[in-house]
PDB file of C-alpha atoms in Angstrom:
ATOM      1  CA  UNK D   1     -24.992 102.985  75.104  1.00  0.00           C
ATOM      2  CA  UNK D   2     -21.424 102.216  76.606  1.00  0.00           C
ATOM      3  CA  UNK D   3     -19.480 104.511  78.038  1.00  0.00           C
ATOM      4  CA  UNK D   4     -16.339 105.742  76.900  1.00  0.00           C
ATOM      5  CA  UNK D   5     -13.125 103.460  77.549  1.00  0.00           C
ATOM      6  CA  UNK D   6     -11.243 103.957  80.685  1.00  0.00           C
ATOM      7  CA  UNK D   7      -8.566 102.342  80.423  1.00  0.00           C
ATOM      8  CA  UNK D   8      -6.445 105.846  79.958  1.00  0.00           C
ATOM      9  CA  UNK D   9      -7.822 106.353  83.442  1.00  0.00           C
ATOM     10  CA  UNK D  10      -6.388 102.831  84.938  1.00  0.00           C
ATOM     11  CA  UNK D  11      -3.464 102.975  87.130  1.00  0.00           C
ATOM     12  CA  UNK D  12       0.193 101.918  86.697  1.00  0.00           C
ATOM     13  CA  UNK D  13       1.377  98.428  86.913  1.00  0.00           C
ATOM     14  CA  UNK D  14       3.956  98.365  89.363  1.00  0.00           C
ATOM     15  CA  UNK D  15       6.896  96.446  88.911  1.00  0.00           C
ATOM     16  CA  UNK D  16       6.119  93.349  91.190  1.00  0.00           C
ATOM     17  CA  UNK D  17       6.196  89.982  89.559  1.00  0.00           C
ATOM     18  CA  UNK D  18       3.020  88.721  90.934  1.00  0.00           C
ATOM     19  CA  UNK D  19       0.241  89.934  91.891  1.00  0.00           C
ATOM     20  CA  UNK D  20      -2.884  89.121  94.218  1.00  0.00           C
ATOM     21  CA  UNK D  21      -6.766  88.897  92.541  1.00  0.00           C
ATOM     22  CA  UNK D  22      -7.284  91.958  94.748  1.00  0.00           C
ATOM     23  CA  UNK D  23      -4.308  93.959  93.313  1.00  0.00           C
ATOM     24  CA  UNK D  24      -5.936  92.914  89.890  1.00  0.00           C
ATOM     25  CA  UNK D  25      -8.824  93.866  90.780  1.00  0.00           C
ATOM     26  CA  UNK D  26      -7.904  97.517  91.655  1.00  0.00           C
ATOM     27  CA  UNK D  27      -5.552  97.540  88.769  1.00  0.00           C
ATOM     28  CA  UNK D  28      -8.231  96.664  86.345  1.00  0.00           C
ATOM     29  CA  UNK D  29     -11.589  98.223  87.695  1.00  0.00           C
ATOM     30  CA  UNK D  30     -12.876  94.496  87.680  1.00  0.00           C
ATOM     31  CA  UNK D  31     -14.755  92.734  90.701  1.00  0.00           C
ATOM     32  CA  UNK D  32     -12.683  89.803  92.159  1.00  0.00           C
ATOM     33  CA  UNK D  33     -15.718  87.474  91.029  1.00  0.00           C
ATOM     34  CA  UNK D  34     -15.360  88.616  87.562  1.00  0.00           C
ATOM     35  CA  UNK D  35     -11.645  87.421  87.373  1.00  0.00           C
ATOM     36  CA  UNK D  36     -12.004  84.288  88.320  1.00  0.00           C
ATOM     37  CA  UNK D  37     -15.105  84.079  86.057  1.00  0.00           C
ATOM     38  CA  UNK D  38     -13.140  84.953  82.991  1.00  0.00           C
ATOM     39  CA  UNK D  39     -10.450  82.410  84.376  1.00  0.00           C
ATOM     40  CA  UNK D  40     -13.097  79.958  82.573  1.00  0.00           C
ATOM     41  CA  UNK D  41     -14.392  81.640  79.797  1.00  0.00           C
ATOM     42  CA  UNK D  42     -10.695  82.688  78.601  1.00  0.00           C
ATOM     43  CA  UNK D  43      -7.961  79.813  78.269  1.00  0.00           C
ATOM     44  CA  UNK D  44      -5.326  82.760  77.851  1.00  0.00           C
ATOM     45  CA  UNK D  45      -5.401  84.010  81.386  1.00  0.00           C
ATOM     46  CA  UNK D  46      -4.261  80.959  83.701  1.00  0.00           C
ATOM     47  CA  UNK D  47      -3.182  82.793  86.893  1.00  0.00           C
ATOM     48  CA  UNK D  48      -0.640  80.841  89.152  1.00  0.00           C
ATOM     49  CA  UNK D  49      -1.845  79.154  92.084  1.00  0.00           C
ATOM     50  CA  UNK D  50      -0.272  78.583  95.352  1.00  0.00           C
ATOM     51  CA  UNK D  51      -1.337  76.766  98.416  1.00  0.00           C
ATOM     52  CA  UNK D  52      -4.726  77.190  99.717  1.00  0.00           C
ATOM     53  CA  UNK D  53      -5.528  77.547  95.773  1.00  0.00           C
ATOM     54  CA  UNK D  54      -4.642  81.097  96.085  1.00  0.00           C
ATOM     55  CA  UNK D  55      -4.076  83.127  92.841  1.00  0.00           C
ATOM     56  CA  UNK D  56      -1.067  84.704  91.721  1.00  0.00           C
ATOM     57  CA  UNK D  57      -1.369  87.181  88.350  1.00  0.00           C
ATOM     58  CA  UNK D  58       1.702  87.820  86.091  1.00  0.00           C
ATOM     59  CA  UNK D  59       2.151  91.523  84.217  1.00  0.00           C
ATOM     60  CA  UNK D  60       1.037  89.145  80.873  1.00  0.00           C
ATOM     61  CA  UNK D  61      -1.982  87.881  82.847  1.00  0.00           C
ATOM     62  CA  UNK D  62      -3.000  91.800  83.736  1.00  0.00           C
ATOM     63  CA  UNK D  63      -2.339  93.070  80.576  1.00  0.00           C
ATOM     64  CA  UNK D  64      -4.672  90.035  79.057  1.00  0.00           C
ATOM     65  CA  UNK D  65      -7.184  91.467  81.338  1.00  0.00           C
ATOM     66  CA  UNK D  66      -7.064  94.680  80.497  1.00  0.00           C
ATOM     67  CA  UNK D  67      -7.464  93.850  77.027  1.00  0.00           C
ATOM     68  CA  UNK D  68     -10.468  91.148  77.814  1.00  0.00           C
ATOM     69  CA  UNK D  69     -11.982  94.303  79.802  1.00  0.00           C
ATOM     70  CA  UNK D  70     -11.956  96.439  76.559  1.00  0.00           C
ATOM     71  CA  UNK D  71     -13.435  93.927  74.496  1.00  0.00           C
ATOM     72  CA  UNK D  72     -16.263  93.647  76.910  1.00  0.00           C
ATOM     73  CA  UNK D  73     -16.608  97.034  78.424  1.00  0.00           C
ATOM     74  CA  UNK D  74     -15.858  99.737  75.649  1.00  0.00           C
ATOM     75  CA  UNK D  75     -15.979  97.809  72.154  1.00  0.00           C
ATOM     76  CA  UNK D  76     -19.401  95.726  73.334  1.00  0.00           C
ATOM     77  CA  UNK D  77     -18.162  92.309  72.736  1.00  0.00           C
ATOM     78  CA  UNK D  78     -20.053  89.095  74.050  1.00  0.00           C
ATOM     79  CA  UNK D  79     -18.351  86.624  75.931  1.00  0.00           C
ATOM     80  CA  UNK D  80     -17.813  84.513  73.052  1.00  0.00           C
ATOM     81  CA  UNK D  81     -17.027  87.321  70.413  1.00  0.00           C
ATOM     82  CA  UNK D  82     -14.255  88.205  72.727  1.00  0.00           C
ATOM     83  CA  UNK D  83     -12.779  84.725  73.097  1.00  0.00           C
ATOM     84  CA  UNK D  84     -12.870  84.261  69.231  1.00  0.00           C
ATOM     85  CA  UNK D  85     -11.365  87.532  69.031  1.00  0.00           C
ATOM     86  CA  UNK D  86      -8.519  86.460  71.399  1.00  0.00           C
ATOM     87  CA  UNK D  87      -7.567  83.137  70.413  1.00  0.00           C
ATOM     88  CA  UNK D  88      -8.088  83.778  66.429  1.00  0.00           C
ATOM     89  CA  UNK D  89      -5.839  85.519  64.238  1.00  0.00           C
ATOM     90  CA  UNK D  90      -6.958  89.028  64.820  1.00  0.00           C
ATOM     91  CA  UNK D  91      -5.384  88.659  68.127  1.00  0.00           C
ATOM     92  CA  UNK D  92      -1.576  88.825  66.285  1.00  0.00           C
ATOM     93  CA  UNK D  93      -2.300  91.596  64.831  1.00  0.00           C
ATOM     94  CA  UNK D  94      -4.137  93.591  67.492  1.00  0.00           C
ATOM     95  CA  UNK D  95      -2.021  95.961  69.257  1.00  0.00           C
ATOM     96  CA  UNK D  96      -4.147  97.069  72.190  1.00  0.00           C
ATOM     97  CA  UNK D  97      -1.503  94.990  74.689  1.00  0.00           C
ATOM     98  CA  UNK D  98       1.670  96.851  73.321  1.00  0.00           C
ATOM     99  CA  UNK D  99      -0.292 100.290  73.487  1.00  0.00           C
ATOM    100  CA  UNK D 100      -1.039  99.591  77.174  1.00  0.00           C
ATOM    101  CA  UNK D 101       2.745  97.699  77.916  1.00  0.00           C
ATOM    102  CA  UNK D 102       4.168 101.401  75.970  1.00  0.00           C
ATOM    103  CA  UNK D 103       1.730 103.364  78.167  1.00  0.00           C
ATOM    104  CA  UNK D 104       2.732 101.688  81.630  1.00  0.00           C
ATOM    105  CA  UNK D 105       6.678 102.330  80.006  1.00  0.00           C
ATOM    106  CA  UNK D 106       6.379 105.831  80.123  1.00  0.00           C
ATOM    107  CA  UNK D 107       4.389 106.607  83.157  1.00  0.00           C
ATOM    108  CA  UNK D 108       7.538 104.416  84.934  1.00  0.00           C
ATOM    109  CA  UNK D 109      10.062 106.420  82.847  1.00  0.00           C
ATOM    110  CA  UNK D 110       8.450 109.282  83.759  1.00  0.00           C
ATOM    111  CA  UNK D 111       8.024 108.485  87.554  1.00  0.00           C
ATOM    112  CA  UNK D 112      12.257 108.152  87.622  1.00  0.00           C
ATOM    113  CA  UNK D 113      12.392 111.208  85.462  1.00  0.00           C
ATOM    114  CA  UNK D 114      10.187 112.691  88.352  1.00  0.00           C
ATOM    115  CA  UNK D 115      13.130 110.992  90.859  1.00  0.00           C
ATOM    116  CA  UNK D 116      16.121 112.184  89.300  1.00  0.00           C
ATOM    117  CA  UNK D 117      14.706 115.648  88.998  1.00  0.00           C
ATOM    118  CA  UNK D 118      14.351 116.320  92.846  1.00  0.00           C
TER     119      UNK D 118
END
């Protein structure tokens, strides 16, 4: 059976503009490996890359992950089934990135709430 979805449990996207594959990594619960795997299975996520081929995520590009991760991981979709799910129409209309761009709002508004407090 899968286990129940943890991406409540992931931490905050900081505000950087990029990001490394090993920042993604931590930020997503996802093996490096794994990224760059899903870098050919998914057309959507199409990190930056610098010299030395090095990788460079975007906030879009770590919220796509995050979503690809709860296809996979808590709603049991193949590899395939999450593609289709992606690139088809369903994808307009699902609102799992805006729940997770609302969530990382208000942990930040929070966090200067937290600021202005002390």
């Amino acid at each position: 059976m899968l286990e129940p979805s943890h991406n409540d449990e992931l931490p905050a996207i900081p505000g950087k503009r990029y990001f490394t594959i090993g920042e993604v990594s931590e930020l997503c619960a996802v093996k490096p490996h794994v990224l760059r795997y899903w870098e050919q299975e998914f057309p959507q996520l199409n990190p930056v890359k610098r010299r030395g081929n090095r990788r460079y995520y975007q906030r879009q590009d770590v919220l796509m992950i995050r979503q690809i991760r709860a296809l996979l991981y808590d709603q049991g979709f193949t590899i395939g089934g999450a593609r289709q799910r992606l690139s088809g129409d369903e994808a307009k209309d699902d609102s799992t990135q805006y729940k997770q761009l609302i969530k990382q709002m208000i942990t930040e508004l929070e966090d200067v709430l937290m600021v202005l407090r002390k």
